[in-house]
PDB file of C-alpha atoms in Angstrom:
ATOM      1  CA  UNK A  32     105.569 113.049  94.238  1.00  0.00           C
ATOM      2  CA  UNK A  33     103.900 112.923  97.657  1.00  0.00           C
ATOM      3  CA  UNK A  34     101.201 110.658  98.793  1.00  0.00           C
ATOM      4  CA  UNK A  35      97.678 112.404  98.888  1.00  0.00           C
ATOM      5  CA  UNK A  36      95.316 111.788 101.751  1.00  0.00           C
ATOM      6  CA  UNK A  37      92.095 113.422 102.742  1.00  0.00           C
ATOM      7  CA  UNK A  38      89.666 112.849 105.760  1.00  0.00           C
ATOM      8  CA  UNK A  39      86.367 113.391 105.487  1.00  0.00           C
ATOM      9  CA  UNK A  40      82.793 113.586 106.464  1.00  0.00           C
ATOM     10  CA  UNK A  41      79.659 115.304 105.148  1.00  0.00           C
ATOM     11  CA  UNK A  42      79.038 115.529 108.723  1.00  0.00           C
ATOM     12  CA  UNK A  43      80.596 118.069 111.610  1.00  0.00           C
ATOM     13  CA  UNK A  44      82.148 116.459 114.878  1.00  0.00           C
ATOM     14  CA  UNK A  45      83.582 113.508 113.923  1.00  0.00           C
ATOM     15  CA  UNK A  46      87.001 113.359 114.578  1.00  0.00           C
ATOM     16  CA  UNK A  47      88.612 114.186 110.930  1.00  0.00           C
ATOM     17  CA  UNK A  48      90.180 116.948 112.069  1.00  0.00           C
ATOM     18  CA  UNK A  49      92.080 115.213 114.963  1.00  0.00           C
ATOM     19  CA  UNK A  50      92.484 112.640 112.577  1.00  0.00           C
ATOM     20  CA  UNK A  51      94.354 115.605 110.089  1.00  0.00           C
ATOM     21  CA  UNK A  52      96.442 116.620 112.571  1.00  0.00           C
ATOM     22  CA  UNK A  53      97.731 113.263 114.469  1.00  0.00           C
ATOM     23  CA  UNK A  54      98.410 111.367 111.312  1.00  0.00           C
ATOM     24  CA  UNK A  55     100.332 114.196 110.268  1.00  0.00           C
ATOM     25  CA  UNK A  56     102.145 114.422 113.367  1.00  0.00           C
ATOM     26  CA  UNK A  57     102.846 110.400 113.331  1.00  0.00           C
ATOM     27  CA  UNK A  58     104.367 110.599 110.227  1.00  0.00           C
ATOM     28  CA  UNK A  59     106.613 113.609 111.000  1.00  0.00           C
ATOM     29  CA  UNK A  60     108.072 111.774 113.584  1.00  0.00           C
ATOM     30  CA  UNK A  61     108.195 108.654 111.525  1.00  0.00           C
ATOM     31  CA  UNK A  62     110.579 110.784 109.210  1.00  0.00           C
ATOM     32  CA  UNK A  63     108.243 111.841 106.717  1.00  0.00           C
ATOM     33  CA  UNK A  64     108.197 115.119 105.121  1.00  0.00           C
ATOM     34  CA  UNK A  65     104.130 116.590 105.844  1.00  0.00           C
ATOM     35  CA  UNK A  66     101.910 118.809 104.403  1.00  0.00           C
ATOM     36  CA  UNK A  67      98.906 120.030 106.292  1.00  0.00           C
ATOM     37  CA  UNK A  68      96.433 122.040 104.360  1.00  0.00           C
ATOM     38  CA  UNK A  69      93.605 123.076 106.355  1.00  0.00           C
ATOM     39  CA  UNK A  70      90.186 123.964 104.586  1.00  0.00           C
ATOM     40  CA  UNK A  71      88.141 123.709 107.351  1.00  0.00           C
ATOM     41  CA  UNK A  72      86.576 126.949 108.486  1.00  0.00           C
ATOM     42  CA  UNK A  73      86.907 125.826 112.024  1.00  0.00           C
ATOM     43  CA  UNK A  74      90.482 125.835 111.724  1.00  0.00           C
ATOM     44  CA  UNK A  75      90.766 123.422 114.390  1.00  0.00           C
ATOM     45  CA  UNK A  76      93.745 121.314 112.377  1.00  0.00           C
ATOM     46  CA  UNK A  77      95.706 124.832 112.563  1.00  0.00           C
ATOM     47  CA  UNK A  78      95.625 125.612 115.781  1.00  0.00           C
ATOM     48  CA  UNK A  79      96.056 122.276 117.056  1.00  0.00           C
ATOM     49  CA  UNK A  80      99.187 121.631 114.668  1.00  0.00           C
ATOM     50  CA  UNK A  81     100.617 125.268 115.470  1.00  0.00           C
ATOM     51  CA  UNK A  82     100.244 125.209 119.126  1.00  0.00           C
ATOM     52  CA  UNK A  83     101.753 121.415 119.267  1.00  0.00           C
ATOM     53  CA  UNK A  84     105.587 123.236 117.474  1.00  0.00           C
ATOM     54  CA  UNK A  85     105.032 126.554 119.928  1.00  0.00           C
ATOM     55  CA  UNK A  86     104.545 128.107 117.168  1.00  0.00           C
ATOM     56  CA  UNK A  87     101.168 130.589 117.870  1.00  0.00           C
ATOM     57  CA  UNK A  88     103.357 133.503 117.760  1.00  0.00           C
ATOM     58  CA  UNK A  89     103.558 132.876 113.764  1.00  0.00           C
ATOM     59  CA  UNK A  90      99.784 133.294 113.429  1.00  0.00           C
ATOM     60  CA  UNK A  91      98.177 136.627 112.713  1.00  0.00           C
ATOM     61  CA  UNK A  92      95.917 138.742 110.944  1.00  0.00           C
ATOM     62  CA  UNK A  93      98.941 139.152 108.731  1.00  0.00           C
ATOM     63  CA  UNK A  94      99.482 135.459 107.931  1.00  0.00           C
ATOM     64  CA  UNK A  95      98.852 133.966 104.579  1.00  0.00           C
ATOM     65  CA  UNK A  96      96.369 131.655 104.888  1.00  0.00           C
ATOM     66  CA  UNK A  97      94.554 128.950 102.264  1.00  0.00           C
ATOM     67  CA  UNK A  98      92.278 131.845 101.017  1.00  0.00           C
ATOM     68  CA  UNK A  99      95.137 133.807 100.510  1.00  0.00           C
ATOM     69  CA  UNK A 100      97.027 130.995  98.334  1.00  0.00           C
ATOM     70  CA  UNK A 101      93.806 130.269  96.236  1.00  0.00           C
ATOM     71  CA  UNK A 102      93.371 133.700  95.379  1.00  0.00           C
ATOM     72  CA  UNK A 103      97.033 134.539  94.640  1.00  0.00           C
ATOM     73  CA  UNK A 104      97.162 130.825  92.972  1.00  0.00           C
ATOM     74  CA  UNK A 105     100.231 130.225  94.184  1.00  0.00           C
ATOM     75  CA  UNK A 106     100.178 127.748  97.368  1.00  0.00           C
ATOM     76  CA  UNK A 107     104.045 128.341  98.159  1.00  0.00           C
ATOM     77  CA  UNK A 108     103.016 131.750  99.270  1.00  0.00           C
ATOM     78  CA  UNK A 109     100.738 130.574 102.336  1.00  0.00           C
ATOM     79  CA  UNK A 110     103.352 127.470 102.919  1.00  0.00           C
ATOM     80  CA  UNK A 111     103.865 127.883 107.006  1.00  0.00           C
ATOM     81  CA  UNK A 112     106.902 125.817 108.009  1.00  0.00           C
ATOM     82  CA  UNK A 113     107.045 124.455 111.837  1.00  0.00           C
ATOM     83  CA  UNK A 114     109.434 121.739 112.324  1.00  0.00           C
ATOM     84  CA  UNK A 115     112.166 120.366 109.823  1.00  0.00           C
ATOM     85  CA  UNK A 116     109.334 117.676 108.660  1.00  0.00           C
ATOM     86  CA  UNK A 117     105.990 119.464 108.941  1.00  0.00           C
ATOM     87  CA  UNK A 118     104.275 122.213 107.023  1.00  0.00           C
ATOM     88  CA  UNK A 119     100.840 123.867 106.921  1.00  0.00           C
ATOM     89  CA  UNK A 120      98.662 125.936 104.863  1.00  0.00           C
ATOM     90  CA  UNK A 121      97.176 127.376 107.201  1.00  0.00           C
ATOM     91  CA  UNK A 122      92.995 128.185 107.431  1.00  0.00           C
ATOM     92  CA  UNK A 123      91.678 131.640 108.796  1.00  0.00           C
ATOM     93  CA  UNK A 124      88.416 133.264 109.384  1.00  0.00           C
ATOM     94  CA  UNK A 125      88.345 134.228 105.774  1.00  0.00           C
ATOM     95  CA  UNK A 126      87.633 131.167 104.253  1.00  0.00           C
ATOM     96  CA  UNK A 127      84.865 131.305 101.923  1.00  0.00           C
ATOM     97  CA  UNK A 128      83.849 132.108  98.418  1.00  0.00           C
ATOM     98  CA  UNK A 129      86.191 129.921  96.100  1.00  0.00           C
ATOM     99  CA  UNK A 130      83.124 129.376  94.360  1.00  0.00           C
ATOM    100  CA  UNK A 131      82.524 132.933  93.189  1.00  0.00           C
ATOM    101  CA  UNK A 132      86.848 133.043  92.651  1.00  0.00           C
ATOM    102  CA  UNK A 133      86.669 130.109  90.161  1.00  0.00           C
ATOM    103  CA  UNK A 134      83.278 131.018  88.693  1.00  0.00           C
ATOM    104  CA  UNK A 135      84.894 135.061  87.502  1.00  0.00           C
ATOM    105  CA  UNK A 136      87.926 133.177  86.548  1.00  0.00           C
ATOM    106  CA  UNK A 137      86.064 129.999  85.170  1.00  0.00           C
ATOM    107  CA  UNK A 138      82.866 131.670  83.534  1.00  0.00           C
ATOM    108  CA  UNK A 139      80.433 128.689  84.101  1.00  0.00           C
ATOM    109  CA  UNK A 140      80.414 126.308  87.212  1.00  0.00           C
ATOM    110  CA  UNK A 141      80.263 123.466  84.791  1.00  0.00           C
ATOM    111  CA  UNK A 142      83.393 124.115  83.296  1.00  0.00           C
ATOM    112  CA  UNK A 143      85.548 120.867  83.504  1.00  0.00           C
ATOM    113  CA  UNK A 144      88.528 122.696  85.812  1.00  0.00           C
ATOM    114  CA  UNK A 145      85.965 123.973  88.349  1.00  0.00           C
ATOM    115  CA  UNK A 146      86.869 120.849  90.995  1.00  0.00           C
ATOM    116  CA  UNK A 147      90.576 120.683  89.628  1.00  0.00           C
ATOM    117  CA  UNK A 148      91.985 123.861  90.609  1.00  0.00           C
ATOM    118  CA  UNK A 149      93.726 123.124  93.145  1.00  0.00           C
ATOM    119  CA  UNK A 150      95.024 120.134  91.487  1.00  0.00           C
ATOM    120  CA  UNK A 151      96.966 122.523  89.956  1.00  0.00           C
ATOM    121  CA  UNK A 152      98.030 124.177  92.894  1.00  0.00           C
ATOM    122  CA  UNK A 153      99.318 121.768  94.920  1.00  0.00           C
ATOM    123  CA  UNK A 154     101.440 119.703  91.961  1.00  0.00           C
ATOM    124  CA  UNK A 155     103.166 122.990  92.133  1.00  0.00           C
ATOM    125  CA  UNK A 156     104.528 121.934  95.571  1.00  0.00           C
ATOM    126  CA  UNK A 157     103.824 118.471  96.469  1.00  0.00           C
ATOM    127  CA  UNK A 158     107.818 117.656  95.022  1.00  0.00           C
ATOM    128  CA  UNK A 159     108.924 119.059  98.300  1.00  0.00           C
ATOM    129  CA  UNK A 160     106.986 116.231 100.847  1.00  0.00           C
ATOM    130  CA  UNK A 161     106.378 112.488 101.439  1.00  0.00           C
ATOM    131  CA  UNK A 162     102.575 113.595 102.463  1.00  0.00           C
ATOM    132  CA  UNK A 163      99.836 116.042 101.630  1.00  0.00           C
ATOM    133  CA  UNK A 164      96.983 115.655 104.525  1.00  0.00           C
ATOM    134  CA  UNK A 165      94.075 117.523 103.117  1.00  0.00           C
ATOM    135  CA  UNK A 166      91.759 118.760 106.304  1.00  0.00           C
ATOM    136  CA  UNK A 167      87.853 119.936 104.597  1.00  0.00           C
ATOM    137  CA  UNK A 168      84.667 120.798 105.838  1.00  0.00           C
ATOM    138  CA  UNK A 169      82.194 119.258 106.820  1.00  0.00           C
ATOM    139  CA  UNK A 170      79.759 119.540 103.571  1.00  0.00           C
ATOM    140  CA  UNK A 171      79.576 117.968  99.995  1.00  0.00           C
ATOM    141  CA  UNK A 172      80.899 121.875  98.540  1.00  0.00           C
ATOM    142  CA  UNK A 173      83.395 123.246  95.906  1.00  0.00           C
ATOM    143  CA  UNK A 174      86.310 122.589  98.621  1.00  0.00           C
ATOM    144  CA  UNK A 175      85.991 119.232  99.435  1.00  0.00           C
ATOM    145  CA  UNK A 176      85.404 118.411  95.665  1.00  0.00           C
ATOM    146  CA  UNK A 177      88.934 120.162  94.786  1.00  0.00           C
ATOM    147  CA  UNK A 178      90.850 118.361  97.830  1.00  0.00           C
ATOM    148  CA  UNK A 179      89.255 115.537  96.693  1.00  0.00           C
ATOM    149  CA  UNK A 180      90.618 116.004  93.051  1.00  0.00           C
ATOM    150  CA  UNK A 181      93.840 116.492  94.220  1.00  0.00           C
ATOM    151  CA  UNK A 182      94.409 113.266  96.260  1.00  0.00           C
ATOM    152  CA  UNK A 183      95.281 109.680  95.662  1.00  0.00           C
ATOM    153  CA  UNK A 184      93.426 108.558  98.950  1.00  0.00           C
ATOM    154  CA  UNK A 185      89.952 109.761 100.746  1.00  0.00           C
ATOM    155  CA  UNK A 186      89.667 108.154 104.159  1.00  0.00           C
ATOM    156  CA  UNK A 187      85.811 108.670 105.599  1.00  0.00           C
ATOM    157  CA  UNK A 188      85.891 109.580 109.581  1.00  0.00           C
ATOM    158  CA  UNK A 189      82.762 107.294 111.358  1.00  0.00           C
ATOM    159  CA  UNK A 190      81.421 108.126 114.795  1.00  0.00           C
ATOM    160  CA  UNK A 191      78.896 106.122 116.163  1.00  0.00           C
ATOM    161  CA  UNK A 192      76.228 107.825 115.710  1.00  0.00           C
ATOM    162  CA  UNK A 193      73.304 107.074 112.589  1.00  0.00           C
ATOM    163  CA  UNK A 194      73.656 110.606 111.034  1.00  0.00           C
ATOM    164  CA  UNK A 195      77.783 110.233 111.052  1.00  0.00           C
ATOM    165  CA  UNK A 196      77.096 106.909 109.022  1.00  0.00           C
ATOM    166  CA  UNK A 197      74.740 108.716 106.914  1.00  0.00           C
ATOM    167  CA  UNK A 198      77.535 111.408 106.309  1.00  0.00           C
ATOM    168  CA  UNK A 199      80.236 108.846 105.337  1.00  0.00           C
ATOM    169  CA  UNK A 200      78.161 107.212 102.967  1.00  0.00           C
ATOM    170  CA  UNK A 201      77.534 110.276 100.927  1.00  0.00           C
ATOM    171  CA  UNK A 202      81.127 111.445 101.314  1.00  0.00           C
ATOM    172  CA  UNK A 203      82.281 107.675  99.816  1.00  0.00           C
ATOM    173  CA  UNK A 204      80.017 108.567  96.884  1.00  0.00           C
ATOM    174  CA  UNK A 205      80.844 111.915  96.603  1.00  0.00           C
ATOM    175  CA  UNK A 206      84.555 110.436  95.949  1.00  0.00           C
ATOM    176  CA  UNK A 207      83.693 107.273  94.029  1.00  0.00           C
ATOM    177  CA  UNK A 208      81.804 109.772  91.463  1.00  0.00           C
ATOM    178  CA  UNK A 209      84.138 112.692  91.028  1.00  0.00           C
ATOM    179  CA  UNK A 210      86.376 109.234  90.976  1.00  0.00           C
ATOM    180  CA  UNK A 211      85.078 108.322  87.658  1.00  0.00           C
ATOM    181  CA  UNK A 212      84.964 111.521  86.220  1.00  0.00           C
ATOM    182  CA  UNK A 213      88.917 111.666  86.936  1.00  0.00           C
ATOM    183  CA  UNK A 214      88.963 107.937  85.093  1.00  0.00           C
ATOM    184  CA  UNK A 215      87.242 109.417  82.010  1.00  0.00           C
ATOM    185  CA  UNK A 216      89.658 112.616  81.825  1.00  0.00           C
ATOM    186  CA  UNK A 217      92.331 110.258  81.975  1.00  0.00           C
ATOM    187  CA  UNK A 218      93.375 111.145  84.809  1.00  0.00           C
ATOM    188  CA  UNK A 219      94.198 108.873  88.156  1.00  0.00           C
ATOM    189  CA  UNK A 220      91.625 108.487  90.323  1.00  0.00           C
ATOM    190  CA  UNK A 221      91.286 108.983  93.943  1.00  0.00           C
ATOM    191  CA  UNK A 222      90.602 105.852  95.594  1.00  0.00           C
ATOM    192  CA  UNK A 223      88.146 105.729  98.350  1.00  0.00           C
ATOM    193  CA  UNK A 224      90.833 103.886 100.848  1.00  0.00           C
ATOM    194  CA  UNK A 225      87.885 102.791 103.600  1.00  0.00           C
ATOM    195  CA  UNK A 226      86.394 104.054 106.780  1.00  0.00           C
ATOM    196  CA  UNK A 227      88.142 104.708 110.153  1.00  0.00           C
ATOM    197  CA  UNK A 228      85.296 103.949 113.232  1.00  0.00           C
ATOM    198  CA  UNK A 229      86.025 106.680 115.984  1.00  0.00           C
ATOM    199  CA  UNK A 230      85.081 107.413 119.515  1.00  0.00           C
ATOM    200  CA  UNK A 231      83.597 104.059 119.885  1.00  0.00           C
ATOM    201  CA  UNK A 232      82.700 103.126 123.522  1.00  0.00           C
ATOM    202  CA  UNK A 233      82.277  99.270 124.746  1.00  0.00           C
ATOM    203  CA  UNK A 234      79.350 100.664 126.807  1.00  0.00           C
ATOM    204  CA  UNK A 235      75.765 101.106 125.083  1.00  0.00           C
ATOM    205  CA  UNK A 236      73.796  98.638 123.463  1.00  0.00           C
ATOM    206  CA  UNK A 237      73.253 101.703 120.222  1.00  0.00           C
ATOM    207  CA  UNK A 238      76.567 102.188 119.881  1.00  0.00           C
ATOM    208  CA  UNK A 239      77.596  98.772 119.058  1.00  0.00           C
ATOM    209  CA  UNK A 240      74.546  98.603 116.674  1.00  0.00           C
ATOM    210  CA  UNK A 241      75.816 101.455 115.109  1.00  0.00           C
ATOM    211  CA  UNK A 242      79.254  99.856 114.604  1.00  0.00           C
ATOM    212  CA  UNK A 243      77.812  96.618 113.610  1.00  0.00           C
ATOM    213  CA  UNK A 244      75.793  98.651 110.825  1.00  0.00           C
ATOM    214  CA  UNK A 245      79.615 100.485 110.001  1.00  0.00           C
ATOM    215  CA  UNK A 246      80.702  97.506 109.183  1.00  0.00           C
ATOM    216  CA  UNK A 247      77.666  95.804 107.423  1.00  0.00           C
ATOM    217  CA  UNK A 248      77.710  98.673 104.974  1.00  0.00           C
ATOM    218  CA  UNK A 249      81.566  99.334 104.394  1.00  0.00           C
ATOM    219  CA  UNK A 250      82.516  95.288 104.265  1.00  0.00           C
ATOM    220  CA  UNK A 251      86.588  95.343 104.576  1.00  0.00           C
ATOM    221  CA  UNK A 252      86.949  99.108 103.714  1.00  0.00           C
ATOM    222  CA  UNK A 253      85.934  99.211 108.102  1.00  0.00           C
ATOM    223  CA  UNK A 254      89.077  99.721 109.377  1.00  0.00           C
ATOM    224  CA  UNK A 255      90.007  97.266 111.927  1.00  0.00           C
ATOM    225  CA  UNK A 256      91.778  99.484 114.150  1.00  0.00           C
ATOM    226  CA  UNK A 257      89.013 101.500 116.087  1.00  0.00           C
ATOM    227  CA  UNK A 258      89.514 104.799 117.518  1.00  0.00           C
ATOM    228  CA  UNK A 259      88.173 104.224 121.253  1.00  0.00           C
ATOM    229  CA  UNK A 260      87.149 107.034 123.743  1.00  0.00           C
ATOM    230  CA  UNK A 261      89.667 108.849 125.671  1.00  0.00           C
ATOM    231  CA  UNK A 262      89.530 111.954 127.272  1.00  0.00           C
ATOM    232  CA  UNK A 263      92.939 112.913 126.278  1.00  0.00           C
ATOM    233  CA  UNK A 264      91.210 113.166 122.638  1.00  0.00           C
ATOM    234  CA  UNK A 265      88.806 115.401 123.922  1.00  0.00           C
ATOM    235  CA  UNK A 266      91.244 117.754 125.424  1.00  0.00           C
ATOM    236  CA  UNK A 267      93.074 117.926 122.263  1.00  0.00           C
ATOM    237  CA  UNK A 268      91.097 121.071 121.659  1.00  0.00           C
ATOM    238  CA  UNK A 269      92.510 122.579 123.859  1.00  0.00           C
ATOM    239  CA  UNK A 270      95.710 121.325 125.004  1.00  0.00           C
ATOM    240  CA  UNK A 271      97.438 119.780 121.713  1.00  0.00           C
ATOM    241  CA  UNK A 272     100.644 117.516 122.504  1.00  0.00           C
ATOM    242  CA  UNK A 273     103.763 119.013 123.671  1.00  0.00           C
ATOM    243  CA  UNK A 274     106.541 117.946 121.941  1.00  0.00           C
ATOM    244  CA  UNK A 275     108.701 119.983 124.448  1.00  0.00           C
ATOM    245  CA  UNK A 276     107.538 117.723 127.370  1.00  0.00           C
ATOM    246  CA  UNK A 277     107.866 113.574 127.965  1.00  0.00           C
ATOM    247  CA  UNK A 278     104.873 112.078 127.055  1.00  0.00           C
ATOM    248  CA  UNK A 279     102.519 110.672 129.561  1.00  0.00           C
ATOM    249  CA  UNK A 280     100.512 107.853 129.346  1.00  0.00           C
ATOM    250  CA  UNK A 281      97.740 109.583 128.171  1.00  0.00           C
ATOM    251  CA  UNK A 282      99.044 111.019 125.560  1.00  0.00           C
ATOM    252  CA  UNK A 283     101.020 107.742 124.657  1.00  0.00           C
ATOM    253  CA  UNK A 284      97.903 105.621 125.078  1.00  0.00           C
ATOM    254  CA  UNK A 285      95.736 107.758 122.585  1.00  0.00           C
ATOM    255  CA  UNK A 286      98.941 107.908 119.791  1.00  0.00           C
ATOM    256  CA  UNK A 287      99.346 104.540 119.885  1.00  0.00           C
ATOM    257  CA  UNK A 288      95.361 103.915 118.845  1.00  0.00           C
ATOM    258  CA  UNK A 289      96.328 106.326 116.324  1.00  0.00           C
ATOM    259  CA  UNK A 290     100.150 104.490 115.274  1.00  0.00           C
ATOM    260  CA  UNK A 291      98.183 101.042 114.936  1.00  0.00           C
ATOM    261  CA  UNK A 292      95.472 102.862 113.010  1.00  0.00           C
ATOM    262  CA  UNK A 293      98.469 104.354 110.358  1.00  0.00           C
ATOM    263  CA  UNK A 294     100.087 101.255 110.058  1.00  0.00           C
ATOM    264  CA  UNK A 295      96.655  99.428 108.790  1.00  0.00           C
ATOM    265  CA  UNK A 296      95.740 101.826 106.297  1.00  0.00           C
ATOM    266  CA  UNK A 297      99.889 102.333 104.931  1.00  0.00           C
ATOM    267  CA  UNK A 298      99.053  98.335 104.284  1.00  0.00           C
ATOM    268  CA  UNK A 299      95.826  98.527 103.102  1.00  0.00           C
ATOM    269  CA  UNK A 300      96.588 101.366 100.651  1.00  0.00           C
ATOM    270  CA  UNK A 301      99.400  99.411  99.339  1.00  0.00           C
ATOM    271  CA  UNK A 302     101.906 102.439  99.989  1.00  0.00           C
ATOM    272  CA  UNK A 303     105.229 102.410  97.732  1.00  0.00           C
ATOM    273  CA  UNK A 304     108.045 102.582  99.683  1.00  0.00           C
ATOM    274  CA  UNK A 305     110.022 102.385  96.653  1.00  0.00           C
ATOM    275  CA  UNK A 306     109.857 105.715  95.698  1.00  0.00           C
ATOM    276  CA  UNK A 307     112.161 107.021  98.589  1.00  0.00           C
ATOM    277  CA  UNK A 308     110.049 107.460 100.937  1.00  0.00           C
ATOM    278  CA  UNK A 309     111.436 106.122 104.632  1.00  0.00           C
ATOM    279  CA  UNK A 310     109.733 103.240 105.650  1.00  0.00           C
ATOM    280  CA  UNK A 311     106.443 103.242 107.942  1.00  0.00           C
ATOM    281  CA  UNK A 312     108.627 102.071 111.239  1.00  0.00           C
ATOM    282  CA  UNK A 313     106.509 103.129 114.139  1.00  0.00           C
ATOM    283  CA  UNK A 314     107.012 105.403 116.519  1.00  0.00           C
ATOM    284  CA  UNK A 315     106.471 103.570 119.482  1.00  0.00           C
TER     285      UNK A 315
END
């Protein structure tokens, strides 16, 4: 069965979505057999992941999407293969109303499979991959709850600002509570696997307050390995990696924040290699 991640952040803007789609990246290269499954309405995961394989042609009006696979419960459908080791489920501008879905299917929005539906979903398929990288939105709703559900690991995204900290707080007890409902079903919880601190400048007295507070309130889950500021991180909005092209040392300088990153949390996490899964050899 693949390893479950998801990135989050009850707050917009801060860096999960990068996060999403370099970590899966990293570990494609690394070997790994990915899963991306976007679920944020921005979509920004898809396009970035898409345009990195050359692979924009594929997307259309006519493209399943993540909507499409909830609705038609059946995630194979909307599976969007772009290399031999990566896969997406792609998001659209259609993504919303899973709520109503599950509540005319469900009956009552208390009902105990109303976060685990796509739990369901993704068991169906998660044979086929090493990793399932879960991409959500940026709010404590029905989505993030389900990805949530359906993961072994939730990894909070921190830039250093008050109201990201804020955000990551409530997203670590949004997990750490559906968490223990999952315990008292019996089944296996996802773990709240620690905090990654992004964008973080040397310059600005705030900013180092605001890291120094990270790290106050999140002990050892603060990931060593901090995210600094580049502007080749910035530009990934626009102009994702090419894989076609050598690498420059932009591009190589930024990944490698992001290898080092990878290789702390596959050892803080306790990954099983075990299981046949290659092992976490960097890239670099």
């Amino acid at each position: 069965m693949a390893i479950k991640m998801v990135f989050g952040n009850q707050k917009g803007g801060v860096g999960k979505s990068t996060c999403s789609y370099l970590f899966t990246l990293l570990l494609s290269l690394r070997g790994h057999k990915v899963l991306l499954i976007d679920m944020d309405k921005q979509a920004n995961s898809t396009h970035w992941l898409i345009n990195t394989f050359d692979k924009l042609h594929l997307l259309n009006e006519n493209t399943p999407t993540i909507q499409d696979a909830i609705v038609n419960q059946d995630f194979r459908s909307a599976i969007l293969p772009l290399s031999e080791n990566v896969d997406i489920i792609p998001n659209g501008k259609d993504l919303d109303g899973i709520d109503i879905f599950l509540y005319k299917m469900l009956g009552d929005e208390n009902h105990p499979a109303f976060n685990f539906y796509l739990r369901k979903l993704v068991s169906e398929v998660e044979g086929d991959y090493d990793f399932v990288i879960w991409d959500t939105p940026p709010t404590q709703n029905t989505y993030t709850k389900n990805a949530l559900a359906a993961s072994d690991y939730a990894i909070g995204v921190v830039k250093c600002e008050t109201s990201s900290l804020n955000g990551a707080k409530d997203f670590q007890d949004t997990t750490n509570t559906l968490g223990s409902i999952m315990d008292a079903m019996k089944l296996k919880p996802v773990q709240f696997a620690g905090v990654i601190i992004y964008l973080f400048s040397s310059q600005g007295t705030l900013r180092k307050e605001v890291v120094e507070d990270i790290k106050q309130e999140f002990g050892e889950l603060a990931y060593d390995n901090i995210i600094k500021a580049r502007d080749r991180i910035e530009r990934y909005t626009k102009t994702p990696i090419d894989l076609n092209t050598k690498l420059d040392h932009h591009d190589k300088n930024a990944l490698k924040m992001y290898d080092d990153l990878l290789n702390e949390i596959i050892e803080k996490v306790g990954i099983d290699y075990a299981k046949g899964q290659p092992e976490p050899n960097s890239i670099f």
